[in-house]
MMTF fields as JSON, N, C-alpha, C and O atoms, coordinates in Angstrom:
{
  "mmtfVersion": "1.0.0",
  "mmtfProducer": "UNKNOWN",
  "numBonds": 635,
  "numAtoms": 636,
  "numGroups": 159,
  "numChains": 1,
  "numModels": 1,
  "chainsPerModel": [1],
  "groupsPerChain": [159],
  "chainIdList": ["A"],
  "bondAtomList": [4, 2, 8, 6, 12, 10, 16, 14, 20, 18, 24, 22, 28, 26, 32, 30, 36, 34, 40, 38, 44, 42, 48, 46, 52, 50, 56, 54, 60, 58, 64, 62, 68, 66, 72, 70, 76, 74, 80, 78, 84, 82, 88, 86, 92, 90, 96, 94, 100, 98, 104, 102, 108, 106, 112, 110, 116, 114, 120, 118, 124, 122, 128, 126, 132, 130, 136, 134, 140, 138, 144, 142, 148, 146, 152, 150, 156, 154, 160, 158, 164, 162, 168, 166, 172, 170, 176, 174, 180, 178, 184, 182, 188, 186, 192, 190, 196, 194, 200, 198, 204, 202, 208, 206, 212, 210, 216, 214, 220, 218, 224, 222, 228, 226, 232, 230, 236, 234, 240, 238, 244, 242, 248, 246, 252, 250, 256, 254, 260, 258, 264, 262, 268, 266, 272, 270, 276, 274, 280, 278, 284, 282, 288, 286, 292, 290, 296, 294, 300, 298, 304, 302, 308, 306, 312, 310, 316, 314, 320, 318, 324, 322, 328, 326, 332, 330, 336, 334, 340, 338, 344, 342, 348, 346, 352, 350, 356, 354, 360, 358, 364, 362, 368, 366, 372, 370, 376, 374, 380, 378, 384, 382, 388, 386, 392, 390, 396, 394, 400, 398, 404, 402, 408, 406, 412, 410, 416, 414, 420, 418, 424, 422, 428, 426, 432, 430, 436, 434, 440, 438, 444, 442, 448, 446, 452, 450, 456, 454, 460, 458, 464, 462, 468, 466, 472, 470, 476, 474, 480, 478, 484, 482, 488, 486, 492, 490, 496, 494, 500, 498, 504, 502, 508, 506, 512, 510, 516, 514, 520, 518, 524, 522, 528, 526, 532, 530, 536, 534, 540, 538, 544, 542, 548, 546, 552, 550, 556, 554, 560, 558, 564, 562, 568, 566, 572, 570, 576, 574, 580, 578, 584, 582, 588, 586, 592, 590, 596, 594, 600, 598, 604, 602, 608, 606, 612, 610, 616, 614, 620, 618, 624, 622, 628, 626, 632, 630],
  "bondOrderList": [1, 1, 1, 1, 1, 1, 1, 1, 1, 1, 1, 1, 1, 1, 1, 1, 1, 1, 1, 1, 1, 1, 1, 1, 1, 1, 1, 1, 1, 1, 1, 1, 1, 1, 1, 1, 1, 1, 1, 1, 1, 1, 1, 1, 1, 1, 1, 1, 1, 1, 1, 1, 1, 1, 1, 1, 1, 1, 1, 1, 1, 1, 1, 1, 1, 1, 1, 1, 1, 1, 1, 1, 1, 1, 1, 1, 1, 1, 1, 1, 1, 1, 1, 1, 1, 1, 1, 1, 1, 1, 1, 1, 1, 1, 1, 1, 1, 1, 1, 1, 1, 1, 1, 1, 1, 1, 1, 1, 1, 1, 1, 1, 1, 1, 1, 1, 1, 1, 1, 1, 1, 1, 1, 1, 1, 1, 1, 1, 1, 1, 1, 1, 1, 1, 1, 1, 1, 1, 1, 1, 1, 1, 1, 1, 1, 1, 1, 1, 1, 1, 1, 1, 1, 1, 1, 1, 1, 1],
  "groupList": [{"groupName": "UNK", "atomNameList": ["N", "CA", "C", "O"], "elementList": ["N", "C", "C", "O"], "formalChargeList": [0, 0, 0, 0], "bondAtomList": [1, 0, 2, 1, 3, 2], "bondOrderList": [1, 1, 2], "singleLetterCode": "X", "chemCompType": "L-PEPTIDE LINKING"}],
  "groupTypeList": [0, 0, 0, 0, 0, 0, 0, 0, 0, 0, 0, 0, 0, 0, 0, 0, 0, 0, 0, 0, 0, 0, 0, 0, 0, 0, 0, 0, 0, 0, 0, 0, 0, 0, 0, 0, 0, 0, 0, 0, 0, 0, 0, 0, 0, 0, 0, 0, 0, 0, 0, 0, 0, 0, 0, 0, 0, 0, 0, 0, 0, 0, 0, 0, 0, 0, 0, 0, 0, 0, 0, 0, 0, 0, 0, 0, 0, 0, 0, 0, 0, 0, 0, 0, 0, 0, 0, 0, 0, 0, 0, 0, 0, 0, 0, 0, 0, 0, 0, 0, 0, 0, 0, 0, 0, 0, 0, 0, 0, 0, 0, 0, 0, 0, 0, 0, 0, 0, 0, 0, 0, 0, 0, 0, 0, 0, 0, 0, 0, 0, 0, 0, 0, 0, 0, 0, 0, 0, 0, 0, 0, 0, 0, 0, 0, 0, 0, 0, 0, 0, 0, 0, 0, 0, 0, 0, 0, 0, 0],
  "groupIdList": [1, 2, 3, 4, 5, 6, 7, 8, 9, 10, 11, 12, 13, 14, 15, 16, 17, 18, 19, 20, 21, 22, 23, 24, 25, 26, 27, 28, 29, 30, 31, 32, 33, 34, 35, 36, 37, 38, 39, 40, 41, 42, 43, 44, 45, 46, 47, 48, 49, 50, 51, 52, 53, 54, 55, 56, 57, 58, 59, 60, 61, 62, 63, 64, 65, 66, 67, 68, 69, 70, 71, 72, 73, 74, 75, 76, 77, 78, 79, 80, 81, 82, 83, 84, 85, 86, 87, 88, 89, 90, 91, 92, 93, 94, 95, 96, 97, 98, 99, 100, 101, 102, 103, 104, 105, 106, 107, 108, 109, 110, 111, 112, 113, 114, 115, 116, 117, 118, 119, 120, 121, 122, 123, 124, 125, 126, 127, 128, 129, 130, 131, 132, 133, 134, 135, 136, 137, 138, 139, 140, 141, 142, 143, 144, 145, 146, 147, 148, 149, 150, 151, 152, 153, 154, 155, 156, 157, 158, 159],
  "secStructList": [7, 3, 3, 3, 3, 3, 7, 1, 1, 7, 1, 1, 6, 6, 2, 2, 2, 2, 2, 2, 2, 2, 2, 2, 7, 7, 6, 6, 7, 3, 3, 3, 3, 3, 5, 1, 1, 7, 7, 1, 1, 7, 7, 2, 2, 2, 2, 2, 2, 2, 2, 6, 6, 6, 7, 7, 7, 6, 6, 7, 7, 7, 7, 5, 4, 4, 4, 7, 1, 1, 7, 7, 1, 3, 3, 3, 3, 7, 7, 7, 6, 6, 6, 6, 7, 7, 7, 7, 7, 7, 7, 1, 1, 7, 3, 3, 3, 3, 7, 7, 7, 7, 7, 6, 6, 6, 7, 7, 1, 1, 2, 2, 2, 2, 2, 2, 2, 2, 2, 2, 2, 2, 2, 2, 2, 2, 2, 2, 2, 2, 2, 2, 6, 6, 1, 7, 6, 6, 6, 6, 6, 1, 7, 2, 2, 2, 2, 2, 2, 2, 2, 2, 2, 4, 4, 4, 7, 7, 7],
  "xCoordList": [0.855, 0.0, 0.894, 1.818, 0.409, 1.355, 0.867, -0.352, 1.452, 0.812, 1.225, 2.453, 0.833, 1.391, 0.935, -0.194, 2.157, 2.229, 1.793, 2.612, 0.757, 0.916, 0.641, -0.359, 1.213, 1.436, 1.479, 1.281, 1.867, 1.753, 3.565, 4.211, 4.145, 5.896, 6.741, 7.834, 5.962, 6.689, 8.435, 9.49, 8.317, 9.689, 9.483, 10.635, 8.919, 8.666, 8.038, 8.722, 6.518, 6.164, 5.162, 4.503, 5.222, 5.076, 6.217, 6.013, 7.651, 9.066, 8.936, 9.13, 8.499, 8.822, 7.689, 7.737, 6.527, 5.559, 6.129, 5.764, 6.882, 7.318, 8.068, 7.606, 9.526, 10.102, 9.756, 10.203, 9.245, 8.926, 7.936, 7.886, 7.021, 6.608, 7.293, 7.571, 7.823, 8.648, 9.626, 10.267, 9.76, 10.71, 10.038, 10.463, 8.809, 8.27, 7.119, 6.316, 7.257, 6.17, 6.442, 7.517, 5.099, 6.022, 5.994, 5.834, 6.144, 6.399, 5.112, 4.058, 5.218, 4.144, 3.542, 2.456, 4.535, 3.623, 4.698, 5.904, 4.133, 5.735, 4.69, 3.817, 5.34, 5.301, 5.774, 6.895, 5.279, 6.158, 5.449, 4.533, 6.216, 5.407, 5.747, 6.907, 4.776, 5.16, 4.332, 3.677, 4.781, 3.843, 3.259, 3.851, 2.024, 1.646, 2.375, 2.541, 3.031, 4.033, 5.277, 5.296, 5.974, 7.002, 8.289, 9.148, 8.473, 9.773, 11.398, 12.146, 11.575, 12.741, 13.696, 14.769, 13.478, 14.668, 13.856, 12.749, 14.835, 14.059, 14.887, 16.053, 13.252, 13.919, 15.357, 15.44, 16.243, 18.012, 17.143, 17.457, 16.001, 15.733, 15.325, 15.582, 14.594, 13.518, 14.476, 14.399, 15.579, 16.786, 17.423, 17.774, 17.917, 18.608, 17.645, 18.314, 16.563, 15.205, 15.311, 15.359, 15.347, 14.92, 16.565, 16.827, 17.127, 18.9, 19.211, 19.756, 18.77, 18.716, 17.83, 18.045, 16.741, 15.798, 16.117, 15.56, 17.351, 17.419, 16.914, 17.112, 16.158, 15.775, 16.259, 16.485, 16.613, 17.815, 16.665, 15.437, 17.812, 17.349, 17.989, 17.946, 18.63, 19.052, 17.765, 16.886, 17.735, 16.671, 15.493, 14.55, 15.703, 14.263, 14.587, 15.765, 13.367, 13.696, 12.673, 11.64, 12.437, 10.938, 10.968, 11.959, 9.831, 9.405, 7.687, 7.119, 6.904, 5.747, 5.178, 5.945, 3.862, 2.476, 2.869, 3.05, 2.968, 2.981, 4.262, 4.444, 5.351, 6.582, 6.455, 7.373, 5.295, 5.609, 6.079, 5.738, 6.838, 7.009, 5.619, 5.662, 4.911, 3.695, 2.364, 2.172, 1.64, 0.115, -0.154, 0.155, -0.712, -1.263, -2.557, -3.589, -2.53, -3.895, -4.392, -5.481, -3.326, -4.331, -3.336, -2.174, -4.066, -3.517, -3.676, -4.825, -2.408, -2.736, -2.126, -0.927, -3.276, -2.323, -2.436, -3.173, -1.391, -0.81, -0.956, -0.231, -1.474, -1.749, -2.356, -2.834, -2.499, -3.341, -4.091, -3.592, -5.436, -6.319, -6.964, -8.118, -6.352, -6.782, -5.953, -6.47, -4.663, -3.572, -4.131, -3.562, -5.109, -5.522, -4.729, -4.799, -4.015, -3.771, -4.847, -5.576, -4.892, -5.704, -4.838, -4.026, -5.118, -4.559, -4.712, -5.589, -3.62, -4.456, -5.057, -5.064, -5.645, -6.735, -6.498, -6.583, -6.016, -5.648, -6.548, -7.638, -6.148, -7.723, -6.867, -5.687, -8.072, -7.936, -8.577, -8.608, -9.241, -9.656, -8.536, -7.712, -8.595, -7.669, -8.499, -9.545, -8.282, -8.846, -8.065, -6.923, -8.68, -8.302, -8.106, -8.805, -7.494, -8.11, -7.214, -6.278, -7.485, -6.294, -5.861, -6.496, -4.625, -3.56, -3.245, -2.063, -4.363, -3.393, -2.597, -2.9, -1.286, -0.078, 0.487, 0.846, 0.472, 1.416, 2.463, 3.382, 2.613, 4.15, 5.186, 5.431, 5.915, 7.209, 8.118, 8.895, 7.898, 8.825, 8.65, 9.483, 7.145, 6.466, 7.283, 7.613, 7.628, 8.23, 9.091, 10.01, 8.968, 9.503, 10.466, 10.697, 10.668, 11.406, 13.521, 14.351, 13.509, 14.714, 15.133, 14.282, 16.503, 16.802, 16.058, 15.545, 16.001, 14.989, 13.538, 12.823, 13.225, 11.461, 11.627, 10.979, 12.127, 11.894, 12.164, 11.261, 13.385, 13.603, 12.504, 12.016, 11.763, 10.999, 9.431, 8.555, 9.376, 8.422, 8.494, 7.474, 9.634, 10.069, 9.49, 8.751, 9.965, 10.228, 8.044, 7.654, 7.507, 6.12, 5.429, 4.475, 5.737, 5.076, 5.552, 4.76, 7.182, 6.997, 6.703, 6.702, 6.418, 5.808, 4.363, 3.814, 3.574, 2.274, 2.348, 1.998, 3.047, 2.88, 3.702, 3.158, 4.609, 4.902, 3.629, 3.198, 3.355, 2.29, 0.38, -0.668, 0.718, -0.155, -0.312, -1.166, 1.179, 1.682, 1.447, 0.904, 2.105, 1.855, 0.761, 0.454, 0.173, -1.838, -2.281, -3.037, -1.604, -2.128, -1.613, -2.309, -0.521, 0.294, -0.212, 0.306, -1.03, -1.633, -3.056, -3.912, -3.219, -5.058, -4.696, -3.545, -5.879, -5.576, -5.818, -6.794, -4.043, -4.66, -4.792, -5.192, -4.541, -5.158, -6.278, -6.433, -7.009, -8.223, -8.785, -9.57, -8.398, -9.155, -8.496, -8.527, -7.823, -7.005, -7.958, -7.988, -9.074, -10.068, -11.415, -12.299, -11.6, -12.923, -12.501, -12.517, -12.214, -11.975, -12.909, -12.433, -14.398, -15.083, -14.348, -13.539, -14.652, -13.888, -12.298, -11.81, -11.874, -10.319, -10.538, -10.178, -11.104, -11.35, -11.865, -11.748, -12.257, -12.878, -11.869, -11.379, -11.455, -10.251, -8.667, -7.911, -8.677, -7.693, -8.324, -7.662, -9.518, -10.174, -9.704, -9.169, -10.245, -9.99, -8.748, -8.532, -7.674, -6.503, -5.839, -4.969, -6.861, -6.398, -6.567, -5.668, -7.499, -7.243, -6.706, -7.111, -5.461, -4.028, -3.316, -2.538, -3.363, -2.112, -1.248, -1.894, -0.103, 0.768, 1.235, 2.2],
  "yCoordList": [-1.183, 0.0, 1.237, 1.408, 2.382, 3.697, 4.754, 4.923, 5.333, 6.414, 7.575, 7.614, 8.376, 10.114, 11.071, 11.201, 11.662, 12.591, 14.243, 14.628, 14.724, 15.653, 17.197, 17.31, 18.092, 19.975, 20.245, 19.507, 21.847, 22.319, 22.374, 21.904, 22.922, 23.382, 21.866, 21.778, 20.695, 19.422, 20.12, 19.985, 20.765, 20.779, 20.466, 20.113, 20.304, 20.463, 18.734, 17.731, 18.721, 18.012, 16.885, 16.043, 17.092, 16.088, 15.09, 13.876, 15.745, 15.67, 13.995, 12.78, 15.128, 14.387, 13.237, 12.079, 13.958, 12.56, 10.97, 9.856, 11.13, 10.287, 9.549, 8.521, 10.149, 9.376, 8.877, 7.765, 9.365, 8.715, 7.514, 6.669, 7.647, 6.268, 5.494, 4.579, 5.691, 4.216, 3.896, 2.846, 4.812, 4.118, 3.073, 1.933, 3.615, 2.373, 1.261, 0.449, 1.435, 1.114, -0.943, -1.518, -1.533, -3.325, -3.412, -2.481, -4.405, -4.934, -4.331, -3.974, -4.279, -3.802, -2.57, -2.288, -1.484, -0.649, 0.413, 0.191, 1.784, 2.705, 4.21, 4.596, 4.587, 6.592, 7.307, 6.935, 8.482, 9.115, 10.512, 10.54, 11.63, 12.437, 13.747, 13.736, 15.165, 16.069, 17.137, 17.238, 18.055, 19.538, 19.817, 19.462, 20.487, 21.213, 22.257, 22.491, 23.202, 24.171, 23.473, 23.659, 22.877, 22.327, 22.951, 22.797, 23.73, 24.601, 24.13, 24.987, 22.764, 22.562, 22.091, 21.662, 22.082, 22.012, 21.64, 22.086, 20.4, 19.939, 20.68, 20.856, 21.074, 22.564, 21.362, 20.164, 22.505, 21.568, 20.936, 19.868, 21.848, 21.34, 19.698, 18.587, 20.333, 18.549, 17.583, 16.449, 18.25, 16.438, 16.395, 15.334, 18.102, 17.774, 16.949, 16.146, 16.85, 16.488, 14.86, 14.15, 14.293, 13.256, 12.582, 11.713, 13.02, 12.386, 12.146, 11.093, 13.387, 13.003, 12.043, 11.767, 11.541, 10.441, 9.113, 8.139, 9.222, 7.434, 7.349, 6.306, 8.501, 8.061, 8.702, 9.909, 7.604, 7.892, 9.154, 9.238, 10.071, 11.027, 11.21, 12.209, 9.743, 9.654, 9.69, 8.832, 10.302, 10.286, 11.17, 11.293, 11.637, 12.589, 13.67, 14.026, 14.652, 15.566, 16.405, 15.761, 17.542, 18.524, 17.782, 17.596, 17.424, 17.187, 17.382, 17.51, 17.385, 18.167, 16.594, 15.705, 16.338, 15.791, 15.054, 13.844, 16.154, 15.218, 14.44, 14.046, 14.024, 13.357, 12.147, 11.369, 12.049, 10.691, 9.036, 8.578, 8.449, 7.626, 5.991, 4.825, 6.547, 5.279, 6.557, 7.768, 5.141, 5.975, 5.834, 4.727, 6.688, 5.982, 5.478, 5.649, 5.074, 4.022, 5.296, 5.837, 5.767, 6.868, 8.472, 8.55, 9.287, 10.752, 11.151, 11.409, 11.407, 12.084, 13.73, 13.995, 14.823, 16.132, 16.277, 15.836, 17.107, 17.795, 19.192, 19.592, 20.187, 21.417, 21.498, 20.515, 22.974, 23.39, 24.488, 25.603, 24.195, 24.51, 25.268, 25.647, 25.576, 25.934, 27.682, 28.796, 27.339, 28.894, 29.415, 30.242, 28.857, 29.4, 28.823, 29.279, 27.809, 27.398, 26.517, 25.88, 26.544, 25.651, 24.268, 24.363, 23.238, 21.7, 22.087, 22.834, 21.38, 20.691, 19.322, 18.373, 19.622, 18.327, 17.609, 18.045, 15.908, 15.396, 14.9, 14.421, 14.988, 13.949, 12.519, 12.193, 11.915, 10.169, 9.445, 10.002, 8.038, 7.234, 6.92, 6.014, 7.494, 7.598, 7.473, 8.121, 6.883, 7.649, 8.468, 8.423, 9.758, 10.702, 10.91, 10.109, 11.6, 12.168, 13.404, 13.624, 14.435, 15.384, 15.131, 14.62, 15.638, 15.216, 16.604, 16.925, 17.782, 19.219, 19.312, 19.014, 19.849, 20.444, 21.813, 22.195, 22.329, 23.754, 23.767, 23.157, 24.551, 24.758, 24.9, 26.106, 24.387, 24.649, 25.737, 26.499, 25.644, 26.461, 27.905, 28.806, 27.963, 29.774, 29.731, 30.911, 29.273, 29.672, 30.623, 30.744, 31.578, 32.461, 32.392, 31.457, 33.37, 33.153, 33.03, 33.485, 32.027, 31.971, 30.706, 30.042, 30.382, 28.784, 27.813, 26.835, 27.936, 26.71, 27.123, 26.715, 27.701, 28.008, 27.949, 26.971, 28.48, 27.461, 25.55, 24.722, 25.258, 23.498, 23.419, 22.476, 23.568, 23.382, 23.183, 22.459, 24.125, 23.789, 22.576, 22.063, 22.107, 21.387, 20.127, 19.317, 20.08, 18.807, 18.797, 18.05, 18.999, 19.486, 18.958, 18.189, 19.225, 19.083, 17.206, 16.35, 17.029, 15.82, 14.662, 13.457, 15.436, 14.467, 14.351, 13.446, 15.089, 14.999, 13.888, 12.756, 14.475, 13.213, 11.901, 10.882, 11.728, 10.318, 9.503, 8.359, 10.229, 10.011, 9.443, 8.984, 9.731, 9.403, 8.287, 7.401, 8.623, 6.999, 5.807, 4.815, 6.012, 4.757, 4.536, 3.374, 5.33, 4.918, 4.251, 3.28, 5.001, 3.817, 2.755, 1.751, 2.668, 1.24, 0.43, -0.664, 0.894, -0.036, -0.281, -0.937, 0.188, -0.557, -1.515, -1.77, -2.412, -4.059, -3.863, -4.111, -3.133, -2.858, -4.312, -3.993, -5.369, -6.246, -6.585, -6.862, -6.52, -6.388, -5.041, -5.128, -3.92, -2.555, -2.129, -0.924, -3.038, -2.412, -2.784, -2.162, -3.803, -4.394, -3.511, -3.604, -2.615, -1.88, -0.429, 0.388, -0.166, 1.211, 2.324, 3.456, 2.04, 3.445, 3.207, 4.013, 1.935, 1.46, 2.337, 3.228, 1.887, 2.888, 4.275, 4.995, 4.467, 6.214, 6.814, 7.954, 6.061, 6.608, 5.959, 6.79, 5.238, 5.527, 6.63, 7.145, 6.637, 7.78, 9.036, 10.048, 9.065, 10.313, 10.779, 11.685, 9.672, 9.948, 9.987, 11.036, 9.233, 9.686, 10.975, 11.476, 11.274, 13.233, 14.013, 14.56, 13.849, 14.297, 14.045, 14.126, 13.635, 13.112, 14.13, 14.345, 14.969, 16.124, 15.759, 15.812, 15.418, 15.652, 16.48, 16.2],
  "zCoordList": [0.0, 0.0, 0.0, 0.796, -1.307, -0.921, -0.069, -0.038, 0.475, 1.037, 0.963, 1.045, 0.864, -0.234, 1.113, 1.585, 1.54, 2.883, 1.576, 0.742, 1.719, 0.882, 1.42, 2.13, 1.232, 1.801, 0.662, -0.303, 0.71, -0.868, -0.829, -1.766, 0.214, 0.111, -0.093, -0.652, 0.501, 0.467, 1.155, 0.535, 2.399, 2.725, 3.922, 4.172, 4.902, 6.53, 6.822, 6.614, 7.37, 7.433, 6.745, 7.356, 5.321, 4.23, 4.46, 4.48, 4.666, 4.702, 6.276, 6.33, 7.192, 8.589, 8.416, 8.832, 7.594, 7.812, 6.828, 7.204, 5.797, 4.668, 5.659, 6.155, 6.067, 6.464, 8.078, 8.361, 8.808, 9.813, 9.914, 10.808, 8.602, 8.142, 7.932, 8.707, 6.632, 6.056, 7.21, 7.178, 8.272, 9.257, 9.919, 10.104, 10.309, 11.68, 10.352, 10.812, 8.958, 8.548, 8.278, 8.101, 8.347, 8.563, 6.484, 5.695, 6.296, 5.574, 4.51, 5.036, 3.553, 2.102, 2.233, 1.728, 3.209, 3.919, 3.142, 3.255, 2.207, 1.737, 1.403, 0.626, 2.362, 1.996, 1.138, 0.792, 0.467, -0.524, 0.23, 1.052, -0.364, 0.013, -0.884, -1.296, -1.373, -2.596, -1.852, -0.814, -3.16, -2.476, -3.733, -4.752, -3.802, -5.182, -5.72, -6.917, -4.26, -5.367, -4.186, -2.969, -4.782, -3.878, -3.78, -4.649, -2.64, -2.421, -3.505, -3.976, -3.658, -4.482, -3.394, -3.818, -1.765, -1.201, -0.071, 0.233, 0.755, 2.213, 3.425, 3.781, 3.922, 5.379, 6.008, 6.282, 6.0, 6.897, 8.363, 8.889, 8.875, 10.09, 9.977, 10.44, 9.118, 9.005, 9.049, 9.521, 8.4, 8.368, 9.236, 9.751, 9.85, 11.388, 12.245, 12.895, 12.457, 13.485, 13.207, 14.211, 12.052, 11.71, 12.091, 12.923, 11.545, 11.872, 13.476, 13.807, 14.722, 15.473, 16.321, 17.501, 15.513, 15.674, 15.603, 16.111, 14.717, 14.108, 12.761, 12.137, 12.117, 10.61, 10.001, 10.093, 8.905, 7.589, 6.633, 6.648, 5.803, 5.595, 3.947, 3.23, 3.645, 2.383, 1.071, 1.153, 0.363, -0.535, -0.459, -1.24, 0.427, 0.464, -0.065, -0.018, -0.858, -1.354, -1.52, -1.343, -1.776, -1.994, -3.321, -4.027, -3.523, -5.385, -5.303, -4.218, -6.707, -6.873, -7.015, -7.383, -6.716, -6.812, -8.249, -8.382, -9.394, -11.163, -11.226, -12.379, -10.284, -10.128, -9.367, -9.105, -9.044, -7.894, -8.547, -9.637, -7.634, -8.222, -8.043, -8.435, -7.51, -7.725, -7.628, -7.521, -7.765, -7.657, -6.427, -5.986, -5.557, -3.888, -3.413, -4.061, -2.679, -2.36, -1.472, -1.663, -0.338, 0.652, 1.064, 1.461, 0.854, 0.755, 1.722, 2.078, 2.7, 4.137, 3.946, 4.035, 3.652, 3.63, 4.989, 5.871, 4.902, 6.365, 6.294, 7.205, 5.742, 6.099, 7.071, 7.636, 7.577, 8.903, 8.522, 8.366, 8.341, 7.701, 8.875, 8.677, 10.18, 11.074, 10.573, 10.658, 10.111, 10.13, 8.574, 7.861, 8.34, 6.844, 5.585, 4.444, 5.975, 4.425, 4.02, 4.78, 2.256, 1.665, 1.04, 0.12, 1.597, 1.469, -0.237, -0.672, -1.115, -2.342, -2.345, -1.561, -3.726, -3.377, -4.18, -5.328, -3.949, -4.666, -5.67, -5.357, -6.884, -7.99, -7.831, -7.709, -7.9, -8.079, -7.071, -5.973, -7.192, -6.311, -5.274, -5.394, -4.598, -3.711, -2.169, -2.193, -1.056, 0.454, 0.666, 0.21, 1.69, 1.47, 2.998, 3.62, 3.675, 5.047, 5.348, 4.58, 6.679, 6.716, 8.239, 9.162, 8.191, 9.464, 9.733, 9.603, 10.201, 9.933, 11.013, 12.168, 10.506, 11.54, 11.112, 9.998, 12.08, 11.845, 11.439, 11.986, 10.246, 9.379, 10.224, 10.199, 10.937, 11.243, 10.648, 11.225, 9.687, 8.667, 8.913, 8.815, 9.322, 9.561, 10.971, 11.086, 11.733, 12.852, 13.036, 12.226, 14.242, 14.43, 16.275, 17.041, 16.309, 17.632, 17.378, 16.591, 18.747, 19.022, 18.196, 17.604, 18.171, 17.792, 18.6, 18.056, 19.364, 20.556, 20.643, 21.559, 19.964, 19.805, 18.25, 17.876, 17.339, 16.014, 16.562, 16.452, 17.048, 16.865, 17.801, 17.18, 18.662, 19.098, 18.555, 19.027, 17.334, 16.478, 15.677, 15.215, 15.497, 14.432, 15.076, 14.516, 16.42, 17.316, 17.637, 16.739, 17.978, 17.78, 16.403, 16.515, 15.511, 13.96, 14.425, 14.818, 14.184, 14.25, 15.068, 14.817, 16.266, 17.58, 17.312, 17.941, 16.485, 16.079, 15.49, 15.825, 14.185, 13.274, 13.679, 13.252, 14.233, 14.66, 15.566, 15.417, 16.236, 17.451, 16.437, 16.891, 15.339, 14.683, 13.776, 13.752, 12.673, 12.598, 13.254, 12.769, 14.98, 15.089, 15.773, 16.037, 16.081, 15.906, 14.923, 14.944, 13.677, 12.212, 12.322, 12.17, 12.559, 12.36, 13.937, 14.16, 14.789, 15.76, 15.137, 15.731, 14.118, 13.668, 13.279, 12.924, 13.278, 12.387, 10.639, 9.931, 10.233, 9.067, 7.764, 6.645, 7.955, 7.548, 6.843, 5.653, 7.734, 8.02, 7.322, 6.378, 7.772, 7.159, 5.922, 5.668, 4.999, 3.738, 3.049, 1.987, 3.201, 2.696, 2.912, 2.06, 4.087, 4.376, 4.096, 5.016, 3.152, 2.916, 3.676, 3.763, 4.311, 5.104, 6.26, 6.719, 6.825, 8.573, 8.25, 8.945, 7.29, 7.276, 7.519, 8.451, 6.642, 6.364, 7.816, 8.267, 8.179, 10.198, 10.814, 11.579, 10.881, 11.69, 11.441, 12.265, 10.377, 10.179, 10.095, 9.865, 10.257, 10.284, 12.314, 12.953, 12.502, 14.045, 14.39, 14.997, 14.275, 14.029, 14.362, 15.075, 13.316, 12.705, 14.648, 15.287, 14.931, 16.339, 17.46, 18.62, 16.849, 18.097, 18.18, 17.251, 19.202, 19.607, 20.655, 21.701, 20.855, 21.695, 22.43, 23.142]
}
């Protein structure tokens, strides 16, 4: 099954959500993740954050939505539709759901109140991951609504 982490910048947490999947993800399980206008470059934080995690940070890169290398079964955007951005919307039979997190990248402040944002975006989204990866997805790769409500619920995991 693919799963497409999707923002519009693809530099922040499209970034942290990709690879912190394919890190904890089991076997037939693979993330990609793009932006609709995709910055061209992955924030240095996102890879400092992820490097000091344990996840490899070889291969990742900002790239756009029309580049992916598979088609995906389920589209998790990550905008925060709460700070006024508008998610794009992916076309295709796809499940769909949203995971919103605050841009890291808009962060302001000191060095330790930006990494602090950073560390935040990706404690969300790890913390959500492995909520997914605790459903019996077995079982629900087959019930596509039962999926779609549980990653719907999901979506309201804050750390």
């Amino acid at each position: 099954m693919n799963v497409l982490f999707l923002c519009t910048g693809n530099s922040c947490r499209s970034i942290l959500g990709e690879a912190t999947f394919n890190h904890l993800a089991p076997a037939g399980w693979h993330a990609m993740s793009a932006g609709s206008k995709p910055t061209g470059k992955v924030h240095p934080r996102s890879l400092a954050l992820l490097a000091s995690e344990g996840i490899s940070t070889e291969g990742y890169c900002s790239k756009s939505w029309e580049n992916l290398p598979a088609v995906p079964d389920i589209v998790i955007t990550v905008c925060a539709s709460a700070a006024g951005e508008t998610c794009p919307a992916y076309l295709g039979p796809v499940l769909r759901t949203h995971w919103g997190v605050e841009d890291p990248a808009h962060a302001t402040g000191t060095d330790d109140e930006i990494d602090a944002a950073f560390m935040k975006a990706y404690r969300i989204l790890r913390a959500r991951i492995e909520a997914f990866f605790a459903l019996d997805l077995d079982v629900l790769k087959h019930d596509k609504a039962a999926l779609k409500a549980e990653m719907d619920k999901i979506a309201n995991i804050i750390v």
